[in-house]
CSV table of C-alpha atoms (C1' of nucleotides) in Angstrom, one decimal:
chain,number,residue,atom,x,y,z
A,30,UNK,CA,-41.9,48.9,89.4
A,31,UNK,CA,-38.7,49.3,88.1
A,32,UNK,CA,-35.5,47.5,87.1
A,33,UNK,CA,-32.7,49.2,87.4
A,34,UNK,CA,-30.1,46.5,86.1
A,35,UNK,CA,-28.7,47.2,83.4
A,36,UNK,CA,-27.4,43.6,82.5
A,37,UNK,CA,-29.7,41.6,80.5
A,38,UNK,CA,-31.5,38.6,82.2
A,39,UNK,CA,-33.5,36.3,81.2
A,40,UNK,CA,-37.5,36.3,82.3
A,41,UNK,CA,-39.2,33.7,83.3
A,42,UNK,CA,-42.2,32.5,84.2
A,43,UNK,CA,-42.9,29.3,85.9
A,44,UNK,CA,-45.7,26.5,86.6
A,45,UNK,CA,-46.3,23.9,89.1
A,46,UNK,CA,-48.4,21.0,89.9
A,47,UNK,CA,-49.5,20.4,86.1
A,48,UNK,CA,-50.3,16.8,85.2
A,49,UNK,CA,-49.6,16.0,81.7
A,50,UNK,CA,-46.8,18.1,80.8
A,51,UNK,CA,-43.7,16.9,79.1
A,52,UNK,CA,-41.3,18.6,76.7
A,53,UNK,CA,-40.4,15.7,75.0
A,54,UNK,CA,-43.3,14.3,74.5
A,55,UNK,CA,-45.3,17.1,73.0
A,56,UNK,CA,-42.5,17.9,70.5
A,57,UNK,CA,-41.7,14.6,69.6
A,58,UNK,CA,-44.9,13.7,68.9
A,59,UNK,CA,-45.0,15.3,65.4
A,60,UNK,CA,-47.5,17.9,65.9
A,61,UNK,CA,-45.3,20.7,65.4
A,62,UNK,CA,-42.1,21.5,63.3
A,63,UNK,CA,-40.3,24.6,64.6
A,64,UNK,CA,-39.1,23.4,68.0
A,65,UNK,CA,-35.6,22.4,68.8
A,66,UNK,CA,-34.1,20.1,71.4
A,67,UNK,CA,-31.1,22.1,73.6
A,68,UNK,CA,-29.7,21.0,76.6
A,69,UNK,CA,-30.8,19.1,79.9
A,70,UNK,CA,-34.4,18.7,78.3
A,71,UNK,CA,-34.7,22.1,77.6
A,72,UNK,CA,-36.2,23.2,74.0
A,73,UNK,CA,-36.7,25.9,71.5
A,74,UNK,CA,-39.5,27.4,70.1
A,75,UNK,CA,-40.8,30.0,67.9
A,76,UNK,CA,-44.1,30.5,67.5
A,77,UNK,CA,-47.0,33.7,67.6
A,78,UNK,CA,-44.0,35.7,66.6
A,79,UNK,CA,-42.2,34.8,69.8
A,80,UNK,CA,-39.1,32.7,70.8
A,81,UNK,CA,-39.4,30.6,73.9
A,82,UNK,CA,-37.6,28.3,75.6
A,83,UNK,CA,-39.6,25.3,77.7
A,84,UNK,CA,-37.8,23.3,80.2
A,85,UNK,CA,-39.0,20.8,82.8
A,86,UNK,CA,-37.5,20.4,86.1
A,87,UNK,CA,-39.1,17.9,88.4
A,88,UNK,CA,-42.3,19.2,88.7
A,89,UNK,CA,-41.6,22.5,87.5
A,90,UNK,CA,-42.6,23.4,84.4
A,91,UNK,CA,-40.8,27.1,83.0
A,92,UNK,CA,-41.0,29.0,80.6
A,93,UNK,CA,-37.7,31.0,79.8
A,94,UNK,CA,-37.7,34.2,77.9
A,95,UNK,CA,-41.2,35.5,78.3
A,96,UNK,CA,-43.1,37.1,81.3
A,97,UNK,CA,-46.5,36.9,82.9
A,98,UNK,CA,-48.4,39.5,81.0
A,99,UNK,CA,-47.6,37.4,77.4
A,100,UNK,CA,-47.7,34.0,79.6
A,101,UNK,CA,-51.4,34.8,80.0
A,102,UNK,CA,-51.9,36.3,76.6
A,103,UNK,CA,-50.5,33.7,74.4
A,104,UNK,CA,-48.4,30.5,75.8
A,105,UNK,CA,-51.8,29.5,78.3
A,106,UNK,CA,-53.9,29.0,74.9
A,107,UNK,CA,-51.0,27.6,73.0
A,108,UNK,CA,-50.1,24.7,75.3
A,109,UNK,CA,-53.2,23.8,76.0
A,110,UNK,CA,-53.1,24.8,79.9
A,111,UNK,CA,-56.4,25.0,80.9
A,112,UNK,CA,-57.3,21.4,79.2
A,113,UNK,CA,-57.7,18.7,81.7
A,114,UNK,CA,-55.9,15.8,80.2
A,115,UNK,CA,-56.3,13.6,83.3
A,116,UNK,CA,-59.9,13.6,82.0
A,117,UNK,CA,-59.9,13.2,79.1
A,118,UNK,CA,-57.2,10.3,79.4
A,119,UNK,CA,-60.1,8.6,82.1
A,120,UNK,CA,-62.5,9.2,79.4
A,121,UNK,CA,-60.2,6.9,76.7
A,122,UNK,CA,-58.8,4.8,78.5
A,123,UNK,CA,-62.1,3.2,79.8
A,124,UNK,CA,-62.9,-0.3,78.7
A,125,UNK,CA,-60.0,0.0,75.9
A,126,UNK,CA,-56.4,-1.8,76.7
A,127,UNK,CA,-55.2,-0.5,73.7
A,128,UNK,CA,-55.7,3.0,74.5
A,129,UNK,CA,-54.5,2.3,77.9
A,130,UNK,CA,-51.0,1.7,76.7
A,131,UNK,CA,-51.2,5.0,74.3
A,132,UNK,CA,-52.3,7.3,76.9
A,133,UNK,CA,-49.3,5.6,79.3
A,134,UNK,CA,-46.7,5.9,76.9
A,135,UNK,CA,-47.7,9.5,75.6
A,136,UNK,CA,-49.2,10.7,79.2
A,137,UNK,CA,-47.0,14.0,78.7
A,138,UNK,CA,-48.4,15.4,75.4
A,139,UNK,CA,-50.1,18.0,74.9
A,140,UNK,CA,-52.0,19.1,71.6
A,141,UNK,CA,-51.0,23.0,71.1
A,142,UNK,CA,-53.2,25.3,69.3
A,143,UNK,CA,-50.9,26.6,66.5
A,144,UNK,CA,-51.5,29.1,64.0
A,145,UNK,CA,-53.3,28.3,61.2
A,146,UNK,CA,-51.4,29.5,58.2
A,147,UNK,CA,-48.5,27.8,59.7
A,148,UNK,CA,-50.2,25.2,60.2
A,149,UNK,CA,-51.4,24.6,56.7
A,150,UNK,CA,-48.0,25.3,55.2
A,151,UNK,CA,-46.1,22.9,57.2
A,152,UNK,CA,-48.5,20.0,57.0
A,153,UNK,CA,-48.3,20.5,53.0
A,154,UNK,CA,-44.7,20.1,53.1
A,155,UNK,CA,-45.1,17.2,55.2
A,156,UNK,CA,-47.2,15.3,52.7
A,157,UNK,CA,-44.7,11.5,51.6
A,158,UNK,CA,-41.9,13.6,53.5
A,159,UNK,CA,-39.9,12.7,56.6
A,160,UNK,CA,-40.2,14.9,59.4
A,161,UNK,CA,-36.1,16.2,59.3
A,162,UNK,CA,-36.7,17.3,56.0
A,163,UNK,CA,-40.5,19.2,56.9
A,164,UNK,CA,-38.3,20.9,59.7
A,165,UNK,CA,-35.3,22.3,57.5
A,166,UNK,CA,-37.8,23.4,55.2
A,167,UNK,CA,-40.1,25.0,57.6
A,168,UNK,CA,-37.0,26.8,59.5
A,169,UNK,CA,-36.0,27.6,55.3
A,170,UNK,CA,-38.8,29.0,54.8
A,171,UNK,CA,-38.8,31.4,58.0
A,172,UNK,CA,-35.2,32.6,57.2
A,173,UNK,CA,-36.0,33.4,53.5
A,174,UNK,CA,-39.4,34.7,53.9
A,175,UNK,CA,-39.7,35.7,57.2
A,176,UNK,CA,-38.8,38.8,60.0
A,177,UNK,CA,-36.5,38.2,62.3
A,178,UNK,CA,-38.0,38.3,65.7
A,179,UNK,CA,-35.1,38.1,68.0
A,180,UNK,CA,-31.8,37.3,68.4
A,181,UNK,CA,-32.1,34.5,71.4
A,182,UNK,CA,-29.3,31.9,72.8
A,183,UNK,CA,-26.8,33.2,70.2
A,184,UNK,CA,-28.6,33.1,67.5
A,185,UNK,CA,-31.1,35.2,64.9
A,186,UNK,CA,-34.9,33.7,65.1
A,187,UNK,CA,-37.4,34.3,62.3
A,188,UNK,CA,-41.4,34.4,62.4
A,189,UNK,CA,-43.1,31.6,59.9
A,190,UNK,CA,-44.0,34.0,57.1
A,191,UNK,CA,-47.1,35.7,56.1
A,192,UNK,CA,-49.2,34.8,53.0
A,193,UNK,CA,-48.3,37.9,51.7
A,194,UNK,CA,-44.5,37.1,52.0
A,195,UNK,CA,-45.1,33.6,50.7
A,196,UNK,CA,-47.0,34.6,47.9
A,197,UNK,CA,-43.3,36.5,46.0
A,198,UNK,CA,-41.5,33.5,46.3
A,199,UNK,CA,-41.1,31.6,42.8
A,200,UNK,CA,-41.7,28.0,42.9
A,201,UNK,CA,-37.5,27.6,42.0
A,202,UNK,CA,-36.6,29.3,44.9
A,203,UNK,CA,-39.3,27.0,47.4
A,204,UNK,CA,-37.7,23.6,45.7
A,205,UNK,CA,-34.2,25.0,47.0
A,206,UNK,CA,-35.4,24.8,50.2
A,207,UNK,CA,-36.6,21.2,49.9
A,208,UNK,CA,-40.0,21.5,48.9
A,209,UNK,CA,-39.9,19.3,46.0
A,210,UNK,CA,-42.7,18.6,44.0
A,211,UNK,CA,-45.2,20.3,47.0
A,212,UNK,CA,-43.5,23.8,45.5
A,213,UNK,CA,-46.2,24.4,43.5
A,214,UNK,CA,-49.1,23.6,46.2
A,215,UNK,CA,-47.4,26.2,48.8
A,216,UNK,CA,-46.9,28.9,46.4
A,217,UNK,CA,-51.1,28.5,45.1
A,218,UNK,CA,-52.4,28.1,48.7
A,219,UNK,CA,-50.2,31.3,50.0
A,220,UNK,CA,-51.4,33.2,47.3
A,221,UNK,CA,-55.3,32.0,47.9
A,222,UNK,CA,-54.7,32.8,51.4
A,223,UNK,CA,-53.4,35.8,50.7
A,224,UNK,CA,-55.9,37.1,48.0
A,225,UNK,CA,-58.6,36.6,50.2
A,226,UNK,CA,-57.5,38.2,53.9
A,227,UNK,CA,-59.5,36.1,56.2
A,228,UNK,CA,-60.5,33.2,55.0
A,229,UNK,CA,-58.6,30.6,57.7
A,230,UNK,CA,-60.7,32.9,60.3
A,231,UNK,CA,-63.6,32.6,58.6
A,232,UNK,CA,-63.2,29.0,58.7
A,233,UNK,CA,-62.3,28.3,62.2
A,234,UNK,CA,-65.8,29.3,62.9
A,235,UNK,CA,-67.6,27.0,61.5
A,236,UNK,CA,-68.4,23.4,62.2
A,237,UNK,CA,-65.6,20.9,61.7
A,238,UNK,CA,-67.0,19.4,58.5
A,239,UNK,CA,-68.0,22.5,56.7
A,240,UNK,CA,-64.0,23.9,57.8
A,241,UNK,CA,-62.6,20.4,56.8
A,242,UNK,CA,-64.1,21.0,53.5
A,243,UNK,CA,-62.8,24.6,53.0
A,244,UNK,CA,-59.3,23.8,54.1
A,245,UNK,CA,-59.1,20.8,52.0
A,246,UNK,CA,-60.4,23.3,48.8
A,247,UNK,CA,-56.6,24.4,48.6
A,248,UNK,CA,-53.7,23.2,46.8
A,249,UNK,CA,-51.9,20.1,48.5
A,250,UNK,CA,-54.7,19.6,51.2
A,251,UNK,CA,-56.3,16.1,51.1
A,252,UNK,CA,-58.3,14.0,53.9
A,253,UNK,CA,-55.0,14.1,55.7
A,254,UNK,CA,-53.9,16.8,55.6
A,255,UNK,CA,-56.7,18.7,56.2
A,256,UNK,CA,-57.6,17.3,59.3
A,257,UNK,CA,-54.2,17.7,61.0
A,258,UNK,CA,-54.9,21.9,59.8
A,259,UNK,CA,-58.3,21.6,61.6
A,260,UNK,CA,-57.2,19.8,64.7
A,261,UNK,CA,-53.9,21.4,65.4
A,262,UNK,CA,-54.9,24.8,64.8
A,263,UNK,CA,-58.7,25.5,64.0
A,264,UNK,CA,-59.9,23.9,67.5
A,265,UNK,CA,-61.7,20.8,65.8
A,266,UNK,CA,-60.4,18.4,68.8
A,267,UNK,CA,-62.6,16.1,67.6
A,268,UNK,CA,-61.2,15.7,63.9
A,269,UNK,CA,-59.0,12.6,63.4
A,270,UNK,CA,-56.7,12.2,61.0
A,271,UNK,CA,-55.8,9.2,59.2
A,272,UNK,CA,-52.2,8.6,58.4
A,273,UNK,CA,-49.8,5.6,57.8
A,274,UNK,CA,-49.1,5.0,61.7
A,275,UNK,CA,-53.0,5.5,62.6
A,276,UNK,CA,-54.3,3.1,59.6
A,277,UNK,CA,-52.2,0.3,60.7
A,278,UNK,CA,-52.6,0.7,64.3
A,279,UNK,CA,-56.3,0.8,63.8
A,280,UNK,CA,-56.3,-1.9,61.3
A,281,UNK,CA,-54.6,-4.4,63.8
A,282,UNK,CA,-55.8,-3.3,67.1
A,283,UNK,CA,-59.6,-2.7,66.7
A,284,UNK,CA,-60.2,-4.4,62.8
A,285,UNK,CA,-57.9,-7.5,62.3
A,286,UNK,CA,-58.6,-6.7,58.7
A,287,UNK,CA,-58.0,-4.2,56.2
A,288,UNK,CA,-59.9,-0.3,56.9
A,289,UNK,CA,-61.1,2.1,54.4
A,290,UNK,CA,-60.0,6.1,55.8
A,291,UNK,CA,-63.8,6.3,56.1
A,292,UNK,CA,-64.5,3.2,58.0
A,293,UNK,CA,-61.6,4.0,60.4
A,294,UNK,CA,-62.7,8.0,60.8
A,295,UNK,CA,-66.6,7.0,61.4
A,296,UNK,CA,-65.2,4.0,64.0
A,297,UNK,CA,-63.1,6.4,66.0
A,298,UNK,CA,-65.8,9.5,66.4
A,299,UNK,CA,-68.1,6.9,67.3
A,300,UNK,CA,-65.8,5.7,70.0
A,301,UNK,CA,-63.8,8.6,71.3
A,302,UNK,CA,-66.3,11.1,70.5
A,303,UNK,CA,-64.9,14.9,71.3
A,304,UNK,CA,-61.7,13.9,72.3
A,305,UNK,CA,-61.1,11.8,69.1
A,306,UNK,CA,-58.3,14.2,68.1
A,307,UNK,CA,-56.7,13.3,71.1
A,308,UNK,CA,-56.7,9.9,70.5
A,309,UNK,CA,-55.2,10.2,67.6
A,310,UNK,CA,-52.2,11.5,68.7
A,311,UNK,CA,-51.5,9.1,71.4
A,312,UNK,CA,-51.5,6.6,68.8
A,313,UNK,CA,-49.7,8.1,66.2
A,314,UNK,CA,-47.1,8.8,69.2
A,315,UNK,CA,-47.1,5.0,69.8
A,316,UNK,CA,-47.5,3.2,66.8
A,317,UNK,CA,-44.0,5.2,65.5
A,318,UNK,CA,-42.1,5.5,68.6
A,319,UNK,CA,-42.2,1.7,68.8
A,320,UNK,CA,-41.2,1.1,65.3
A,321,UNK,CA,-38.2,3.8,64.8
A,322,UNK,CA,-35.5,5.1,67.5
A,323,UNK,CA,-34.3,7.7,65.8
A,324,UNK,CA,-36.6,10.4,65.3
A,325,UNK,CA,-34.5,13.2,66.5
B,69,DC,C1',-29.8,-0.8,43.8
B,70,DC,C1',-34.5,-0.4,46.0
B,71,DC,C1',-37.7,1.3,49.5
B,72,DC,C1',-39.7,4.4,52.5
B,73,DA,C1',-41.1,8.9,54.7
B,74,DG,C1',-47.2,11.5,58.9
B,75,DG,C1',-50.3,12.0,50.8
B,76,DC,C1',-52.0,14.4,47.0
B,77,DA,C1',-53.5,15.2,42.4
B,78,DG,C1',-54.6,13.4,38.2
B,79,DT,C1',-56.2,9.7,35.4
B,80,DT,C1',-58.9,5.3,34.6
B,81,DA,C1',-62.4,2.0,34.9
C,230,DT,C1',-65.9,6.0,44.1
C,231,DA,C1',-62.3,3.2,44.1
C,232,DA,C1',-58.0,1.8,42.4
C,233,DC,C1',-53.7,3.1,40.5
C,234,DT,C1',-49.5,5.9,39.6
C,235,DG,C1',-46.0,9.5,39.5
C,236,DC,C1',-43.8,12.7,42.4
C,237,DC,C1',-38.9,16.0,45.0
C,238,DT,C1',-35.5,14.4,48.0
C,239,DG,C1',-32.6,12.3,51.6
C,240,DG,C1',-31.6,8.3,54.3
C,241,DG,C1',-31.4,3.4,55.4
DNA sequence: CCCCAGGCAGTTA
DNA sequence: TAACTGCCTGGG
């Protein structure tokens, strides 16, 4: 095979006849931070030291700027692909009205499998933060301590750094990105992670409870926080984390009381089971997209 | 001016 | 273990 033009084109790879797939909707949902809306629905990512562009055209789903081989090797596992959310929105949706209008109004996300140091970072950063800020200091971060990957759409793209790379920034320099008071907590957990090489590995195999535990050991990682590491990026689907949104959305729609996080955790792996995580996220996509326009 | 934003850590009782 | 409080910072 060979290609004998010499002007640069774009690759693409492209999908059809996917249920559940919608740009918006899995980036708005809050579930990741490096992602950037461009034109006619079309948006930006970079992620597994790759920049991508996803865009969604009727029933055409393509990926721009990536080809089959890497389409197989990394973007199927990211975005979920081989998941079948048509069951699993059967399986929440039954007997629960409430869940019914989640899944309806979120019926286009999709929970990607990001990487875990990432991960843990950027959900550290978003700890009493707003998510504009979380994404200028996660893009920050990738300029400062990051390698370029590409230069894409007119512009330079940067990988999320490594521990290693984290680890000789000074707790100054990460404030002067935004980081506030959640300085000190990134520059302790990339060092941790870095001093021990493999220890987010070693924690993605085990069981959700013994990993929640271990991820929530490091510096800025509570209940919270933890469980958003273990179900974004460690596989746990069944984890569910707790937050503002999720509290009052259980409190009113299934307590009509106050919760503890405990009571509301036990309620909803008793009642979503495996695909709690999921759950989670179409209500957190709900419960906030009802209350404020402009997320952006 | 105050309040909030996808909480956490540290301190008390 | 539960309740309480301070915290960087930007926007409404």
């Amino acid at each position: 095979m060979k290609d004998l033009n010499p002007l640069e084109r774009e690759s693409t790879v492209e999908i059809q006849n996917l249920s559940s797939f919608e740009p918006r909707d899995i980036f708005h949902c809050g579930q990741s931070f490096r992602w950037e809306k461009k034109r006619d629905n079309r948006y930006l990512l970079v992620a597994c030291q790759r920049v991508i562009e996803v865009e969604k055209k009727g029933d055409r789903i393509i990926f721009h700027n990536t080809d089959i081989r890497d389409f197989n090797k990394v973007w199927r596992d990211y975005f979920d692909l081989d998941t079948d959310y048509e069951k699993i929105q059967k399986r929440l949706i039954r007997r629960d009205p409430v869940m019914e209008e989640a899944v309806k109004f979120g019926r286009g996300i999709r929970i990607l499998k990001q990487e875990p140091f990432e991960t843990l970072i950027s959900f550290i950063i978003s700890s009493n933060n707003n998510i504009k800020r979380i994404k200028g200091s996660a893009e920050g971060l990738a300029r400062t301590y990051g390698e370029m990957i590409e230069f894409y759409g007119g512009e330079f793209h940067y990988a999320f750094p490594t521990p290693k790379a984290l680890s000789t920034a000074t707790v100054e320099e990460l404030k002067l990105l935004g980081l506030g008071y959640r300085a000190r907590y990134v520059k302790e957990t990339a060092r941790k992670v870095w001093e021990n090489p493999g220890i987010l590995e070693k924690m993605i195999k085990e069981k959700r409870r013994e990993c929640l535990e271990g991820v929530t050991n490091f510096s800025g990682v509570g209940p919270k926080v933890g469980s958003c590491v273990v179900f974004f990026s460690m596989g746990k689907r069944e984890a569910f984390p707790v937050d503002v949104w999720v509290k009052r959305m259980m409190e009113v729609l299934y307590f009509q009381r106050e919760a503890s996080l405990k009571e509301i955790e036990d309620f909803a792996m008793g009642k979503f089971g495996k695909y709690a995580g999921y759950a989670q996220q179409y209500l957190f996509y709900y419960a906030r997209e009802k209350k404020i326009k402009n997320i952006r």
